[in-house]
GROMACS .gro file of C-alpha atoms in nm:
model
  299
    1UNK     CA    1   0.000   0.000   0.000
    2UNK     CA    2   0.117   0.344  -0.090
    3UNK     CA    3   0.106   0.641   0.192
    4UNK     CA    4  -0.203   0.766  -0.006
    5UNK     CA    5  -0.378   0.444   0.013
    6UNK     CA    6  -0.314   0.411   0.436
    7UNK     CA    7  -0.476   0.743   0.446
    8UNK     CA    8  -0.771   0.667   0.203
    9UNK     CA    9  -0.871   0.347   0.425
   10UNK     CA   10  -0.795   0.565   0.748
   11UNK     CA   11  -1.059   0.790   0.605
   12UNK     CA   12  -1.357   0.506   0.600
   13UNK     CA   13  -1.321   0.517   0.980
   14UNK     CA   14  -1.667   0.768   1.023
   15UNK     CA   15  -1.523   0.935   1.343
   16UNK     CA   16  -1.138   0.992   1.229
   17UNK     CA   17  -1.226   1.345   1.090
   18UNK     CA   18  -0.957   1.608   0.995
   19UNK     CA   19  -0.916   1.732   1.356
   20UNK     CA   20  -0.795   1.349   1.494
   21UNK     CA   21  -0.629   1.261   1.169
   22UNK     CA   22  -0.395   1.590   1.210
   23UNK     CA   23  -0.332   1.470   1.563
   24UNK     CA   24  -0.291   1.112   1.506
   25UNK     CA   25  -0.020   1.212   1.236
   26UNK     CA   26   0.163   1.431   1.476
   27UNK     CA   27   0.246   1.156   1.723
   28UNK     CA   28   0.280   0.883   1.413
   29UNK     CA   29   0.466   1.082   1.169
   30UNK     CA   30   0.315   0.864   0.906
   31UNK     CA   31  -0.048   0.729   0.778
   32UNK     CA   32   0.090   0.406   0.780
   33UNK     CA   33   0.166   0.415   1.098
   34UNK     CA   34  -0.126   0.527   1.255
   35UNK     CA   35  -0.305   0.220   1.041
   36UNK     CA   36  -0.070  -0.027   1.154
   37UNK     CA   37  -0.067   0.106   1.549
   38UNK     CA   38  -0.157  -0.121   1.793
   39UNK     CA   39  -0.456  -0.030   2.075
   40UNK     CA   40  -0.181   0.074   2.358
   41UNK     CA   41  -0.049   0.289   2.084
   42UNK     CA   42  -0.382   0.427   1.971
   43UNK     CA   43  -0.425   0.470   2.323
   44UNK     CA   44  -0.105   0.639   2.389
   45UNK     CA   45  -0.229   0.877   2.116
   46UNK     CA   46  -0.510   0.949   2.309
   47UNK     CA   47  -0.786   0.805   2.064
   48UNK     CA   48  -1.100   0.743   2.184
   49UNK     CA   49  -1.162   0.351   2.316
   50UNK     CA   50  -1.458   0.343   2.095
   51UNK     CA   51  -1.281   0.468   1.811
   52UNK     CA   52  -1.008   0.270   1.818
   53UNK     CA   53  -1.241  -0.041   1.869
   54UNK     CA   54  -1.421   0.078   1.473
   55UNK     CA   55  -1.056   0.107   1.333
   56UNK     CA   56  -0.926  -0.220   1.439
   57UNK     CA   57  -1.283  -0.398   1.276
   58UNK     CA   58  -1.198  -0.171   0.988
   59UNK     CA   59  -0.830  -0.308   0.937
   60UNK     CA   60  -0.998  -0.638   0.949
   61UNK     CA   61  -1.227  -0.644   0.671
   62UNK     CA   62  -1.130  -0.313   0.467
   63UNK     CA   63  -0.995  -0.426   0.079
   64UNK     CA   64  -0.825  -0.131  -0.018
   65UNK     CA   65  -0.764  -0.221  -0.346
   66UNK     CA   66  -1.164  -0.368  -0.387
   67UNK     CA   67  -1.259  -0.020  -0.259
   68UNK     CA   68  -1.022   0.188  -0.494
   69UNK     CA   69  -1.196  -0.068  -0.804
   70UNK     CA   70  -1.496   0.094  -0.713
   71UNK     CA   71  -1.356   0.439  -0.722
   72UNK     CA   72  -1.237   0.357  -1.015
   73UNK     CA   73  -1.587   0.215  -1.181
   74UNK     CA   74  -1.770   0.529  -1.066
   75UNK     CA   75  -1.531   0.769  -1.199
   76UNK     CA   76  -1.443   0.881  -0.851
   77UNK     CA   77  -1.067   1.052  -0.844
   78UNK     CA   78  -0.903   1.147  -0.510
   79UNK     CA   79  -0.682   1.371  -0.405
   80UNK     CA   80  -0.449   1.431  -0.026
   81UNK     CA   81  -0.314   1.683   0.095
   82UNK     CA   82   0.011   1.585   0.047
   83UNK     CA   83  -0.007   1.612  -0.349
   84UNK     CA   84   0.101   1.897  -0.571
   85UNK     CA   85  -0.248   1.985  -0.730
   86UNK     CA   86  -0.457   1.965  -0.394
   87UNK     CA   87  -0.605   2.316  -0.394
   88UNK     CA   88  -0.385   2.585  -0.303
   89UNK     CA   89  -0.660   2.814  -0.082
   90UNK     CA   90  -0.803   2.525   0.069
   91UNK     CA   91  -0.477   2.384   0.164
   92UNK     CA   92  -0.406   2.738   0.352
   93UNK     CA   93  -0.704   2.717   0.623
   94UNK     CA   94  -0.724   2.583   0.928
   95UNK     CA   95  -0.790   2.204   0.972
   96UNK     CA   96  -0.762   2.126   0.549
   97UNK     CA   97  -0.946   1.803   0.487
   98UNK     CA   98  -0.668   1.523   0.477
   99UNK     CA   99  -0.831   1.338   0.160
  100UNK     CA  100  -1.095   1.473  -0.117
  101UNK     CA  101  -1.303   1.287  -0.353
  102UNK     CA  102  -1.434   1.487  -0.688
  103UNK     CA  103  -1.534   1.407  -1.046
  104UNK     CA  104  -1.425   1.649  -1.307
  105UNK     CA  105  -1.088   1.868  -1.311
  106UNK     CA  106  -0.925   2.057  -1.020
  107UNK     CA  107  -0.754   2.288  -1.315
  108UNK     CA  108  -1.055   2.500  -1.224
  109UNK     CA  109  -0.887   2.596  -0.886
  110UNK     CA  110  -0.591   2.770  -1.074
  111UNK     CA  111  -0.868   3.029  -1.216
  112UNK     CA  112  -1.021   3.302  -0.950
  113UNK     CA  113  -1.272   3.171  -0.765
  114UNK     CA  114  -1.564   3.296  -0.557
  115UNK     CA  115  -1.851   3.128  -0.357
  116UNK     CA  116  -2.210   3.290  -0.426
  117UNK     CA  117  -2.434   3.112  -0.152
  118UNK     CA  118  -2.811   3.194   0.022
  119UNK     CA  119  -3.081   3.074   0.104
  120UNK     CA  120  -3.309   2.736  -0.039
  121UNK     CA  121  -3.581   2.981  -0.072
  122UNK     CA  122  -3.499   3.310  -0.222
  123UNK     CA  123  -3.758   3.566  -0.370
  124UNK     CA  124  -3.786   3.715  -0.653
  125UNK     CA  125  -3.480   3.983  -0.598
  126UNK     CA  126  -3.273   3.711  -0.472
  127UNK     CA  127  -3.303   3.520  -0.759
  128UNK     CA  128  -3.330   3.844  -0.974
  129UNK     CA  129  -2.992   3.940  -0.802
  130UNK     CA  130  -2.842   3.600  -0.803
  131UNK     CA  131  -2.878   3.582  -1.209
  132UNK     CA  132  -2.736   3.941  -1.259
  133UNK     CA  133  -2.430   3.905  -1.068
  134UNK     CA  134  -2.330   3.520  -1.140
  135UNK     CA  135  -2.366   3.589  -1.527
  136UNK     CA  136  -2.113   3.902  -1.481
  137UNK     CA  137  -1.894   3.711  -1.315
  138UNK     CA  138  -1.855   3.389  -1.510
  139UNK     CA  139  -1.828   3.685  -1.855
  140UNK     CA  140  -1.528   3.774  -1.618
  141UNK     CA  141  -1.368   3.388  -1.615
  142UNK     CA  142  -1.411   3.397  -1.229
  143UNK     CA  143  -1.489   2.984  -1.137
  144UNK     CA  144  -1.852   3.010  -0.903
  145UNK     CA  145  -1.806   2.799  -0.638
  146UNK     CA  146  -2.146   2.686  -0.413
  147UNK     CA  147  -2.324   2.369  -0.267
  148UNK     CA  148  -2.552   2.220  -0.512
  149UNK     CA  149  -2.834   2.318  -0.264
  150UNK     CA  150  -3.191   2.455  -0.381
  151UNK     CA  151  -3.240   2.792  -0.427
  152UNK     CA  152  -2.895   3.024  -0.467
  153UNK     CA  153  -2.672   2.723  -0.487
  154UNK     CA  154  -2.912   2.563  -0.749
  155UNK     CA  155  -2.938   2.898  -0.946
  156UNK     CA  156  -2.574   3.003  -0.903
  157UNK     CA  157  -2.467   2.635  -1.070
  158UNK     CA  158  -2.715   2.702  -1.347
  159UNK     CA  159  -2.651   3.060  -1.451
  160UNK     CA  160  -2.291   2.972  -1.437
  161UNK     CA  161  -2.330   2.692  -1.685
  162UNK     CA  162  -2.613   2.874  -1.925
  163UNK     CA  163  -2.337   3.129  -1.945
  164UNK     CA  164  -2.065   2.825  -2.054
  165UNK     CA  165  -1.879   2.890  -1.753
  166UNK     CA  166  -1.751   2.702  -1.488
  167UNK     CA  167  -1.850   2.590  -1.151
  168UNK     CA  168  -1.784   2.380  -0.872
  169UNK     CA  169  -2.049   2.192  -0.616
  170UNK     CA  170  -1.956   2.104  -0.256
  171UNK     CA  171  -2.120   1.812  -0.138
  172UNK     CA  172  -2.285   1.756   0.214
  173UNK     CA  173  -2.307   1.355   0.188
  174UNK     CA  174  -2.068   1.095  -0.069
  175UNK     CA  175  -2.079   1.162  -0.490
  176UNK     CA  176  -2.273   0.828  -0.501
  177UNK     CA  177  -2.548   1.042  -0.293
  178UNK     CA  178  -2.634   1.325  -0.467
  179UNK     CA  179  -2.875   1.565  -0.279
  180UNK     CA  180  -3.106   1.659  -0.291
  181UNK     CA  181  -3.199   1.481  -0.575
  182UNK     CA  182  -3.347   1.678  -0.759
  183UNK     CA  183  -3.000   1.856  -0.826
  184UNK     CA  184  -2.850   1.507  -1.007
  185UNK     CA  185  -2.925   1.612  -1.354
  186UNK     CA  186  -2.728   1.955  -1.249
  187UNK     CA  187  -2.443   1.752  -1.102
  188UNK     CA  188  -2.381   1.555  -1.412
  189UNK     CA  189  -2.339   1.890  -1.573
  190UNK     CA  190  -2.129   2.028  -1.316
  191UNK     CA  191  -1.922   1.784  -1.360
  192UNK     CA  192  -1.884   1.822  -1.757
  193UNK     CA  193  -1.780   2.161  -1.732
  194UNK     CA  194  -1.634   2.212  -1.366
  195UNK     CA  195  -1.625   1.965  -1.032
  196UNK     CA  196  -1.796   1.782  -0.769
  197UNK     CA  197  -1.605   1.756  -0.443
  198UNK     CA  198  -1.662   1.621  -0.132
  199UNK     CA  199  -1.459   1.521   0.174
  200UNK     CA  200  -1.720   1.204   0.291
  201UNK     CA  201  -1.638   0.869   0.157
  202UNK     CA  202  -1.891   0.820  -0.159
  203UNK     CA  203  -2.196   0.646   0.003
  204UNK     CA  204  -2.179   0.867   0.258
  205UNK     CA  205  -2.564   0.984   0.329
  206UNK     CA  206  -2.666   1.384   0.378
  207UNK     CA  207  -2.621   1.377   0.738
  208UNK     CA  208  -2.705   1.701   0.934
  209UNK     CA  209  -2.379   1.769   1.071
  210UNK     CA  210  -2.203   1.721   0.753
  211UNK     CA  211  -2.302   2.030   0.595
  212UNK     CA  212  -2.142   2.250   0.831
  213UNK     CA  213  -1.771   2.116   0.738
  214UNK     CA  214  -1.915   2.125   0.389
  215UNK     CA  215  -1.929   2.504   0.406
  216UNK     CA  216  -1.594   2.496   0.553
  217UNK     CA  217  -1.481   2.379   0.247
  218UNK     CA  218  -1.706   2.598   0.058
  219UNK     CA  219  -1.552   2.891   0.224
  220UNK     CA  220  -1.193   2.774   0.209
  221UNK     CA  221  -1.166   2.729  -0.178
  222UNK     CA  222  -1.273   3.053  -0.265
  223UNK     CA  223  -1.087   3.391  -0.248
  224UNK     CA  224  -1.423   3.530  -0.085
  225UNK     CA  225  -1.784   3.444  -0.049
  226UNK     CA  226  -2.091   3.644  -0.145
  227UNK     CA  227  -2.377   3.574   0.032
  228UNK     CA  228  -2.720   3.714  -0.184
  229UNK     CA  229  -2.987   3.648   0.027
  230UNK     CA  230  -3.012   3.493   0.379
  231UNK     CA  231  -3.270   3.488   0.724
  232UNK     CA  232  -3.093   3.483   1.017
  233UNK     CA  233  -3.008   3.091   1.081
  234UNK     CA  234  -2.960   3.043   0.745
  235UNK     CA  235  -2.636   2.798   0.685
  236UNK     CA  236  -2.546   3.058   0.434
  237UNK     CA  237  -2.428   3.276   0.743
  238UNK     CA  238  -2.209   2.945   0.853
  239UNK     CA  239  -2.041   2.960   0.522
  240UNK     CA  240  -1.978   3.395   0.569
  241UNK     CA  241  -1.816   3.261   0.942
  242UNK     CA  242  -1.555   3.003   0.803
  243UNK     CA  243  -1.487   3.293   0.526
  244UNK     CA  244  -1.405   3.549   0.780
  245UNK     CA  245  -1.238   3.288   1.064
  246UNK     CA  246  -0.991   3.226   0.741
  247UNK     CA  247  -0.923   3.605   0.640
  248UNK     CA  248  -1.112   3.531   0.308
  249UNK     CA  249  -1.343   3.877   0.216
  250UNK     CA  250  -1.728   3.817   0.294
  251UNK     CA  251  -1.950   4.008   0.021
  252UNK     CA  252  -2.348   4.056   0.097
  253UNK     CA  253  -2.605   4.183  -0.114
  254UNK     CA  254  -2.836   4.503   0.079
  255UNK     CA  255  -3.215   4.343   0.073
  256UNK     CA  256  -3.527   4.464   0.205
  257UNK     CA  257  -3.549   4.560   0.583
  258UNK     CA  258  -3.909   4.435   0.604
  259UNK     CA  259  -3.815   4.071   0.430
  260UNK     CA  260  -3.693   3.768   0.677
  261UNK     CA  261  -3.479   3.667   0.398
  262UNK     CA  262  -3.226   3.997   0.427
  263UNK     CA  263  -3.222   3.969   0.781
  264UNK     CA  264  -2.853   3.793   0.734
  265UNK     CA  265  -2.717   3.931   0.470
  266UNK     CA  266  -2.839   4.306   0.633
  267UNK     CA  267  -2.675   4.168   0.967
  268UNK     CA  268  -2.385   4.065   0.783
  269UNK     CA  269  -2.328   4.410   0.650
  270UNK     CA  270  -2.355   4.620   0.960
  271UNK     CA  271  -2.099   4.374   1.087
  272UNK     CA  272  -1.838   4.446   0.843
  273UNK     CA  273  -1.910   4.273   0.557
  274UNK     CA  274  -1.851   4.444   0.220
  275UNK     CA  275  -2.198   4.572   0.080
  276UNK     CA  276  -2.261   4.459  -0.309
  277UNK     CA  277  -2.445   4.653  -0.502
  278UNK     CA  278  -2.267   4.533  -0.864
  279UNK     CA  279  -2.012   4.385  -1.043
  280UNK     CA  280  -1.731   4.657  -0.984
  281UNK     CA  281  -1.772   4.653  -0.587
  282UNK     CA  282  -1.646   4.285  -0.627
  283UNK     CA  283  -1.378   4.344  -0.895
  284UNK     CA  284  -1.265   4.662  -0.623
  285UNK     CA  285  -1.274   4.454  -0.302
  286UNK     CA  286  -1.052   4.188  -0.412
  287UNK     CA  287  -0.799   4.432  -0.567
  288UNK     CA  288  -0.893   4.295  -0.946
  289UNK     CA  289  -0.928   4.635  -1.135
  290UNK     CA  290  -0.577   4.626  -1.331
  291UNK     CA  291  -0.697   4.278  -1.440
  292UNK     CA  292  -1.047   4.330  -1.541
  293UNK     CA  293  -1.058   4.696  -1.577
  294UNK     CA  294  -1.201   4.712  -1.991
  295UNK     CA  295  -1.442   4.427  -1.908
  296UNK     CA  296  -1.664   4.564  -1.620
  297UNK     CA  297  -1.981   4.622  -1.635
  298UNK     CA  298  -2.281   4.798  -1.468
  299UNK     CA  299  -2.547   4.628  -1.327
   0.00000   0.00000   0.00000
């Protein structure tokens, strides 16, 4: 087994996330050594007795080479942390996802990217808004970056593509569990002309609690996020915290002060975040003006 392939059947341990991967590799040194540790070891490491109990059943009865077949059959690629082409801004925050699974091209991470996310049921300014801005910016060759949700996500995807750009979904659950469902026939085009990426092994289901580390890596990818429209628990405003907790700019488009739906995004902006009101406040706020200077347009 190669180093990548220790790590890739470390990662079908459920519970071994990036936080206790990062600190079983500190003591180890090595992937293969933290597969091959014994329980006093494991122990020694400070790994939870219940943990340690679901590795050693996984050492057992994992095929690594059975599992990489099917990898292989569903078109599934992976890439670590350790290798060259693992994405440069995600690589840079806090806690980077030891292993990621994707279908398509990661070339699309050497291009400017930015992650337009909101709510799963905008109105008709958000999606009015959502439109507008995404089709500037893909004319601009910026990659859109959001997570194959209903609503923004859905629309930012679609605009993206309709205006033969490229975009790239973050999944919440495994690429063998597309959700919601509705969004497969998107996903296939997604990844024609851009990426699916995840961090859960491929049958993982949507669980709850994935979907905040899925905005993590949302927020880490892209230079900054712009969040369109949002009430106030919407997991868009999760996605604006990992931006900010990682130095990345947060963008949010003004909305109406009677509408639940611009309660976050309004929020956002008397907390600092930038306040969007077109194309050139985005170009301006990530310092892009000598680059795209003869191609901006008004809103």
């Amino acid at each position: 087994m190669s180093p990548k392939d220790y790590l890739l059947a470390l990662c079908q341990c459920p519970k071994l996330g990036p936080s206790r991967l990062k600190r079983l590799r500190d003591f180890f040194d090595t992937w293969e050594n933290i597969w091959k540790a014994s329980v006093p070891q494991l122990q020694q490491a400070k790994l939870e007795n219940p943990i340690i109990s679901e590795l050693i059943s996984l050492r057992k009865e994992f095929n690594i080479e059975n599992f990489k077949k099917t990898l292989v059959e569903k078109n599934i690629r992976t890439i670590s942390v350790d290798e060259i082409n693992y994405p440069s801004l995600l690589k840079q925050i806090y806690l980077p996802p030891p292993l990621l699974y994707y279908q398509g091209s990661l070339d699309f991470f050497k291009q400017p990217t930015i992650a337009v996310v909101g709510t799963r049921q905008p109105s008709y300014y958000g999606k009015q808004v959502a439109n507008s801005i995404v089709r500037e910016l893909t004319k601009l060759g910026f990659i859109i970056i959001s997570g194959l949700a209903v609503g923004i996500d859905g629309i930012a995807h679609t605009t993206t593509l309709n205006a033969q750009g490229n975009t790239i979904a973050v999944l919440g659950s495994g690429l063998n569990c597309i959700y919601p469902s509705q969004n497969k026939l998107l996903a296939k085009d997604i990844i024609k002309y851009g990426c699916l990426i995840s961090e859960f092994s491929p049958d993982t289901p949507p669980h709850k609690s994935n979907f905040p580390r899925r905005n993590r890596i949302i927020a880490g990818l892209a230079q900054a996020t712009l969040v369109i429209e949002a009430s106030k628990k919407s997991g868009a405003l999760i996605t604006a915290h990992y931006a900010l907790q990682e130095n990345r700019d947060v963008m949010a488009i003004p909305g109406n002060i009677f509408s639940p739906l611009s309660q976050g995004t309004n929020d956002l902006i008397k907390q600092g975040a930038s306040l969007i009101t077109d194309i050139s406040d985005i170009i301006s706020i990530l310092r892009m003006e000598h680059i795209f200077k003869k191609n901006i347009t008004k809103q």
